[in-house]
Short mmCIF file of N, CA and C in Angstrom, two decimals:
data_model
loop_
_atom_site.label_atom_id
_atom_site.label_comp_id
_atom_site.label_asym_id
_atom_site.label_seq_id
_atom_site.Cartn_x
_atom_site.Cartn_y
_atom_site.Cartn_z
N MET A 1 -52.57 -22.19 20.66
CA MET A 1 -51.21 -21.80 20.38
C MET A 1 -50.45 -21.53 21.65
N LEU A 2 -51.11 -20.87 22.62
CA LEU A 2 -50.45 -20.55 23.88
C LEU A 2 -50.13 -21.81 24.68
N LYS A 3 -51.00 -22.81 24.62
CA LYS A 3 -50.74 -24.07 25.32
C LYS A 3 -49.48 -24.73 24.75
N PHE A 4 -49.33 -24.66 23.42
CA PHE A 4 -48.15 -25.28 22.80
C PHE A 4 -46.87 -24.57 23.28
N LEU A 5 -46.87 -23.25 23.35
CA LEU A 5 -45.68 -22.51 23.76
C LEU A 5 -45.33 -22.72 25.24
N LEU A 6 -46.30 -23.08 26.04
CA LEU A 6 -46.06 -23.27 27.47
C LEU A 6 -45.67 -24.70 27.83
N ARG A 7 -45.55 -25.58 26.86
CA ARG A 7 -45.08 -26.92 27.13
C ARG A 7 -43.65 -26.90 27.61
N PRO A 8 -43.27 -27.76 28.54
CA PRO A 8 -41.89 -27.75 29.07
C PRO A 8 -40.84 -27.98 27.99
N LYS A 9 -41.09 -28.89 27.06
CA LYS A 9 -40.10 -29.15 26.02
C LYS A 9 -39.89 -27.92 25.13
N VAL A 10 -40.97 -27.23 24.82
CA VAL A 10 -40.90 -26.05 23.96
C VAL A 10 -40.16 -24.93 24.70
N LEU A 11 -40.45 -24.77 25.99
CA LEU A 11 -39.77 -23.75 26.79
C LEU A 11 -38.29 -24.03 26.88
N ILE A 12 -37.94 -25.28 27.11
CA ILE A 12 -36.50 -25.64 27.21
C ILE A 12 -35.82 -25.42 25.86
N ALA A 13 -36.44 -25.81 24.79
CA ALA A 13 -35.86 -25.65 23.45
C ALA A 13 -35.70 -24.14 23.14
N GLY A 14 -36.69 -23.35 23.49
CA GLY A 14 -36.60 -21.92 23.26
C GLY A 14 -35.48 -21.28 24.07
N PHE A 15 -35.38 -21.68 25.33
CA PHE A 15 -34.32 -21.14 26.20
C PHE A 15 -32.95 -21.57 25.66
N ALA A 16 -32.82 -22.82 25.23
CA ALA A 16 -31.55 -23.30 24.70
C ALA A 16 -31.16 -22.53 23.43
N ALA A 17 -32.13 -22.30 22.56
CA ALA A 17 -31.84 -21.55 21.33
C ALA A 17 -31.43 -20.11 21.65
N PHE A 18 -32.09 -19.50 22.59
CA PHE A 18 -31.76 -18.13 23.02
C PHE A 18 -30.38 -18.08 23.63
N PHE A 19 -30.06 -19.05 24.49
CA PHE A 19 -28.76 -19.09 25.15
C PHE A 19 -27.63 -19.33 24.15
N ILE A 20 -27.81 -20.32 23.26
CA ILE A 20 -26.79 -20.59 22.26
C ILE A 20 -26.62 -19.42 21.31
N GLY A 21 -27.70 -18.78 20.91
CA GLY A 21 -27.61 -17.59 20.07
C GLY A 21 -26.83 -16.47 20.75
N GLY A 22 -27.08 -16.30 22.04
CA GLY A 22 -26.34 -15.27 22.80
C GLY A 22 -24.86 -15.59 22.86
N LEU A 23 -24.53 -16.85 23.08
CA LEU A 23 -23.12 -17.23 23.12
C LEU A 23 -22.43 -16.99 21.76
N LEU A 24 -23.13 -17.38 20.69
CA LEU A 24 -22.57 -17.18 19.35
C LEU A 24 -22.37 -15.67 19.04
N LEU A 25 -23.35 -14.86 19.45
CA LEU A 25 -23.23 -13.43 19.23
C LEU A 25 -22.05 -12.85 20.00
N THR A 26 -21.90 -13.25 21.24
CA THR A 26 -20.80 -12.79 22.07
C THR A 26 -19.46 -13.23 21.48
N PHE A 27 -19.37 -14.46 21.08
CA PHE A 27 -18.12 -14.99 20.50
C PHE A 27 -17.76 -14.26 19.22
N THR A 28 -18.71 -14.12 18.30
CA THR A 28 -18.40 -13.48 17.03
C THR A 28 -18.10 -12.00 17.19
N THR A 29 -18.75 -11.32 18.13
CA THR A 29 -18.45 -9.90 18.36
C THR A 29 -17.03 -9.78 18.93
N GLY A 30 -16.68 -10.63 19.88
CA GLY A 30 -15.34 -10.59 20.45
C GLY A 30 -14.28 -10.90 19.45
N LEU A 31 -14.53 -11.93 18.63
CA LEU A 31 -13.54 -12.29 17.61
C LEU A 31 -13.42 -11.20 16.55
N GLY A 32 -14.55 -10.60 16.17
CA GLY A 32 -14.51 -9.52 15.19
C GLY A 32 -13.76 -8.34 15.72
N SER A 33 -13.97 -8.01 16.98
CA SER A 33 -13.25 -6.88 17.59
C SER A 33 -11.76 -7.19 17.65
N TYR A 34 -11.42 -8.41 18.00
CA TYR A 34 -10.01 -8.80 18.10
C TYR A 34 -9.32 -8.71 16.74
N LEU A 35 -9.99 -9.18 15.68
CA LEU A 35 -9.37 -9.20 14.37
C LEU A 35 -9.41 -7.89 13.65
N PHE A 36 -10.53 -7.15 13.74
CA PHE A 36 -10.71 -5.98 12.91
C PHE A 36 -10.25 -4.69 13.56
N ASP A 37 -10.16 -4.64 14.89
CA ASP A 37 -9.66 -3.42 15.55
C ASP A 37 -8.22 -3.18 15.09
N ARG A 38 -7.45 -4.20 15.07
CA ARG A 38 -6.03 -4.03 14.69
C ARG A 38 -5.89 -3.58 13.24
N SER A 39 -6.58 -4.21 12.30
CA SER A 39 -6.42 -3.83 10.90
C SER A 39 -6.97 -2.43 10.64
N ALA A 40 -8.07 -2.05 11.30
CA ALA A 40 -8.60 -0.68 11.13
C ALA A 40 -7.63 0.33 11.71
N ALA A 41 -7.08 0.01 12.88
CA ALA A 41 -6.12 0.91 13.51
C ALA A 41 -4.86 1.07 12.66
N GLU A 42 -4.40 0.00 12.07
CA GLU A 42 -3.18 0.09 11.22
C GLU A 42 -3.45 0.89 9.97
N ARG A 43 -4.62 0.78 9.37
CA ARG A 43 -4.96 1.62 8.23
C ARG A 43 -5.03 3.09 8.65
N GLY A 44 -5.62 3.35 9.80
CA GLY A 44 -5.72 4.72 10.33
C GLY A 44 -4.34 5.27 10.64
N MET A 45 -3.45 4.45 11.18
CA MET A 45 -2.09 4.88 11.51
C MET A 45 -1.36 5.29 10.22
N HIS A 46 -1.50 4.49 9.17
CA HIS A 46 -0.82 4.81 7.92
C HIS A 46 -1.32 6.14 7.35
N ARG A 47 -2.67 6.33 7.36
CA ARG A 47 -3.23 7.58 6.87
C ARG A 47 -2.78 8.76 7.72
N HIS A 48 -2.76 8.58 9.04
CA HIS A 48 -2.35 9.66 9.96
C HIS A 48 -0.90 10.07 9.70
N ILE A 49 -0.01 9.12 9.58
CA ILE A 49 1.40 9.44 9.36
C ILE A 49 1.57 10.18 8.03
N GLU A 50 0.88 9.71 6.99
CA GLU A 50 1.02 10.34 5.68
C GLU A 50 0.44 11.79 5.68
N SER A 51 -0.59 12.06 6.47
CA SER A 51 -1.16 13.38 6.48
C SER A 51 -0.45 14.36 7.43
N VAL A 52 0.09 13.84 8.55
CA VAL A 52 0.72 14.72 9.53
C VAL A 52 2.23 14.92 9.20
N PHE A 53 2.90 13.85 8.84
CA PHE A 53 4.32 13.92 8.55
C PHE A 53 4.53 13.83 7.04
N THR A 54 4.16 14.90 6.36
CA THR A 54 4.18 14.90 4.90
C THR A 54 5.57 14.81 4.33
N ASP A 55 6.58 15.25 5.08
CA ASP A 55 7.96 15.21 4.58
C ASP A 55 8.70 13.94 5.02
N HIS A 56 7.98 12.97 5.60
CA HIS A 56 8.56 11.71 6.04
C HIS A 56 8.05 10.57 5.17
N LYS A 57 8.86 9.56 5.08
CA LYS A 57 8.48 8.32 4.41
C LYS A 57 8.03 7.33 5.48
N PHE A 58 6.87 6.69 5.27
CA PHE A 58 6.35 5.70 6.20
C PHE A 58 7.12 4.40 6.01
N LEU A 59 7.77 3.92 7.06
CA LEU A 59 8.58 2.69 6.98
C LEU A 59 7.84 1.47 7.48
N GLY A 60 6.82 1.67 8.26
CA GLY A 60 6.06 0.55 8.81
C GLY A 60 5.58 0.83 10.19
N GLY A 61 4.78 -0.06 10.71
CA GLY A 61 4.26 0.10 12.03
C GLY A 61 3.43 -1.07 12.45
N ALA A 62 2.99 -1.07 13.66
CA ALA A 62 2.19 -2.17 14.19
C ALA A 62 1.27 -1.63 15.28
N CYS A 63 0.13 -2.28 15.43
CA CYS A 63 -0.83 -1.93 16.46
C CYS A 63 -1.16 -3.16 17.32
N MET A 64 -1.55 -2.89 18.54
CA MET A 64 -1.93 -3.95 19.46
C MET A 64 -3.28 -4.55 19.02
N ASN A 65 -3.55 -5.75 19.47
CA ASN A 65 -4.81 -6.41 19.13
C ASN A 65 -5.95 -5.96 20.03
N VAL A 66 -5.67 -5.49 21.23
CA VAL A 66 -6.70 -5.25 22.23
C VAL A 66 -6.63 -3.82 22.75
N ASP A 67 -7.78 -3.21 22.90
CA ASP A 67 -7.89 -1.91 23.56
C ASP A 67 -7.81 -2.14 25.07
N SER A 68 -6.66 -1.96 25.66
CA SER A 68 -6.43 -2.33 27.06
C SER A 68 -7.11 -1.44 28.07
N ASP A 69 -7.37 -0.16 27.72
CA ASP A 69 -7.99 0.73 28.71
C ASP A 69 -9.45 1.06 28.40
N GLY A 70 -9.99 0.45 27.33
CA GLY A 70 -11.41 0.57 27.04
C GLY A 70 -11.86 1.92 26.48
N ASP A 71 -10.93 2.72 25.94
CA ASP A 71 -11.32 4.04 25.42
C ASP A 71 -11.61 4.03 23.90
N GLY A 72 -11.57 2.87 23.28
CA GLY A 72 -11.87 2.76 21.85
C GLY A 72 -10.63 2.90 20.97
N TYR A 73 -9.47 3.11 21.55
CA TYR A 73 -8.24 3.27 20.80
C TYR A 73 -7.26 2.17 21.18
N VAL A 74 -6.49 1.70 20.21
CA VAL A 74 -5.45 0.71 20.47
C VAL A 74 -4.09 1.41 20.28
N SER A 75 -3.10 0.94 21.00
CA SER A 75 -1.77 1.51 20.93
C SER A 75 -1.08 1.06 19.65
N CYS A 76 -0.43 2.03 18.98
CA CYS A 76 0.29 1.75 17.73
C CYS A 76 1.67 2.39 17.80
N THR A 77 2.59 1.83 17.08
CA THR A 77 3.92 2.40 16.92
C THR A 77 4.23 2.45 15.42
N ALA A 78 4.62 3.66 14.96
CA ALA A 78 4.93 3.83 13.53
C ALA A 78 6.37 4.27 13.41
N ARG A 79 7.02 3.83 12.33
CA ARG A 79 8.39 4.25 12.00
C ARG A 79 8.36 5.07 10.73
N THR A 80 9.08 6.21 10.75
CA THR A 80 9.20 7.06 9.57
C THR A 80 10.67 7.45 9.38
N ALA A 81 10.97 7.98 8.21
CA ALA A 81 12.28 8.50 7.95
C ALA A 81 12.11 9.82 7.22
N ASN A 82 12.91 10.84 7.64
CA ASN A 82 12.84 12.10 6.95
C ASN A 82 13.69 12.05 5.67
N LYS A 83 13.78 13.19 5.01
CA LYS A 83 14.51 13.24 3.71
C LYS A 83 15.98 12.93 3.85
N GLN A 84 16.55 13.15 5.05
CA GLN A 84 17.97 12.82 5.28
C GLN A 84 18.15 11.35 5.67
N GLY A 85 17.06 10.61 5.78
CA GLY A 85 17.15 9.22 6.14
C GLY A 85 17.15 8.93 7.64
N ILE A 86 16.97 9.96 8.46
CA ILE A 86 16.95 9.77 9.91
C ILE A 86 15.59 9.21 10.31
N GLU A 87 15.64 8.05 10.99
CA GLU A 87 14.41 7.36 11.38
C GLU A 87 13.87 7.92 12.70
N GLN A 88 12.55 7.92 12.79
CA GLN A 88 11.84 8.32 14.01
C GLN A 88 10.77 7.29 14.33
N THR A 89 10.52 7.15 15.59
CA THR A 89 9.43 6.26 16.05
C THR A 89 8.35 7.14 16.67
N HIS A 90 7.09 6.85 16.31
CA HIS A 90 5.95 7.63 16.77
C HIS A 90 5.01 6.72 17.57
N ALA A 91 4.70 7.12 18.79
CA ALA A 91 3.73 6.38 19.62
C ALA A 91 2.36 7.01 19.41
N LEU A 92 1.43 6.19 18.90
CA LEU A 92 0.09 6.69 18.59
C LEU A 92 -0.97 5.82 19.24
N GLU A 93 -2.17 6.37 19.32
CA GLU A 93 -3.36 5.60 19.66
C GLU A 93 -4.31 5.77 18.49
N CYS A 94 -4.74 4.67 17.91
CA CYS A 94 -5.61 4.73 16.75
C CYS A 94 -6.94 3.99 17.03
N ALA A 95 -8.00 4.55 16.47
CA ALA A 95 -9.32 4.02 16.70
C ALA A 95 -9.47 2.63 16.06
N GLY A 96 -10.15 1.73 16.77
CA GLY A 96 -10.43 0.42 16.24
C GLY A 96 -11.71 0.44 15.43
N ALA A 97 -12.02 -0.68 14.81
CA ALA A 97 -13.20 -0.77 13.90
C ALA A 97 -14.52 -0.78 14.66
N MET A 98 -14.56 -1.29 15.86
CA MET A 98 -15.82 -1.46 16.57
C MET A 98 -16.16 -0.26 17.45
N THR A 99 -15.71 0.93 17.04
CA THR A 99 -16.00 2.13 17.82
C THR A 99 -16.54 3.22 16.91
N LEU A 100 -17.05 4.29 17.49
CA LEU A 100 -17.53 5.41 16.71
C LEU A 100 -16.43 6.39 16.38
N GLN A 101 -15.26 6.23 17.00
CA GLN A 101 -14.13 7.10 16.75
C GLN A 101 -13.46 6.72 15.42
N ASN A 102 -12.64 7.63 14.92
CA ASN A 102 -11.77 7.27 13.79
C ASN A 102 -10.54 8.13 13.88
N GLY A 103 -9.50 7.73 13.17
CA GLY A 103 -8.26 8.46 13.18
C GLY A 103 -7.33 8.06 14.30
N CYS A 104 -6.26 8.83 14.45
CA CYS A 104 -5.25 8.56 15.46
C CYS A 104 -4.94 9.82 16.25
N ARG A 105 -4.29 9.64 17.36
CA ARG A 105 -3.82 10.74 18.20
C ARG A 105 -2.50 10.32 18.84
N SER A 106 -1.73 11.29 19.26
CA SER A 106 -0.49 10.96 19.97
C SER A 106 -0.87 10.32 21.30
N GLN A 107 -0.06 9.38 21.75
CA GLN A 107 -0.36 8.72 23.01
C GLN A 107 -0.29 9.71 24.15
N ARG A 108 -1.21 9.54 25.08
CA ARG A 108 -1.22 10.39 26.27
C ARG A 108 -0.15 9.92 27.24
N ALA A 109 0.38 10.86 27.97
CA ALA A 109 1.38 10.51 28.99
C ALA A 109 0.65 9.75 30.10
N GLN A 110 1.28 8.70 30.60
CA GLN A 110 0.72 7.91 31.68
C GLN A 110 1.34 8.36 32.99
N VAL A 111 0.50 8.82 33.91
CA VAL A 111 0.99 9.24 35.22
C VAL A 111 0.57 8.18 36.23
N ILE A 112 1.54 7.56 36.88
CA ILE A 112 1.26 6.47 37.80
C ILE A 112 1.12 7.04 39.22
N GLY A 113 0.06 6.63 39.91
CA GLY A 113 -0.13 7.03 41.30
C GLY A 113 -0.69 8.43 41.47
N ARG A 114 -1.19 9.02 40.41
CA ARG A 114 -1.76 10.38 40.50
C ARG A 114 -3.17 10.30 41.01
N GLN A 115 -3.48 11.17 41.95
CA GLN A 115 -4.83 11.24 42.51
C GLN A 115 -5.67 12.22 41.69
N PRO A 116 -6.93 11.88 41.37
CA PRO A 116 -7.77 12.78 40.56
C PRO A 116 -8.13 14.04 41.35
#
């Protein structure tokens, strides 16, 4: 059995299967993250607005497709209207599907050129 596995053709076929499997796994994970992070974030945004702004009506919102800073959250913008009909825009960061986080938070202020 060991002689069969050590044949060059078997080794090449095994390496090719491993390589192609790795490429497929990488592609499907990336595609899944691209497609599902946004929809999970938008569902989270809707739940967040309804729970935090109970006296507002949710008018709509949108989330980015990609987590640009790698923290597991994507940027979202939600629109609401209060009982008088005055609209507000809310900048949020909501967790994507491929992370252990869930829910949303207010966007953090970005300080450019700040030294740690």
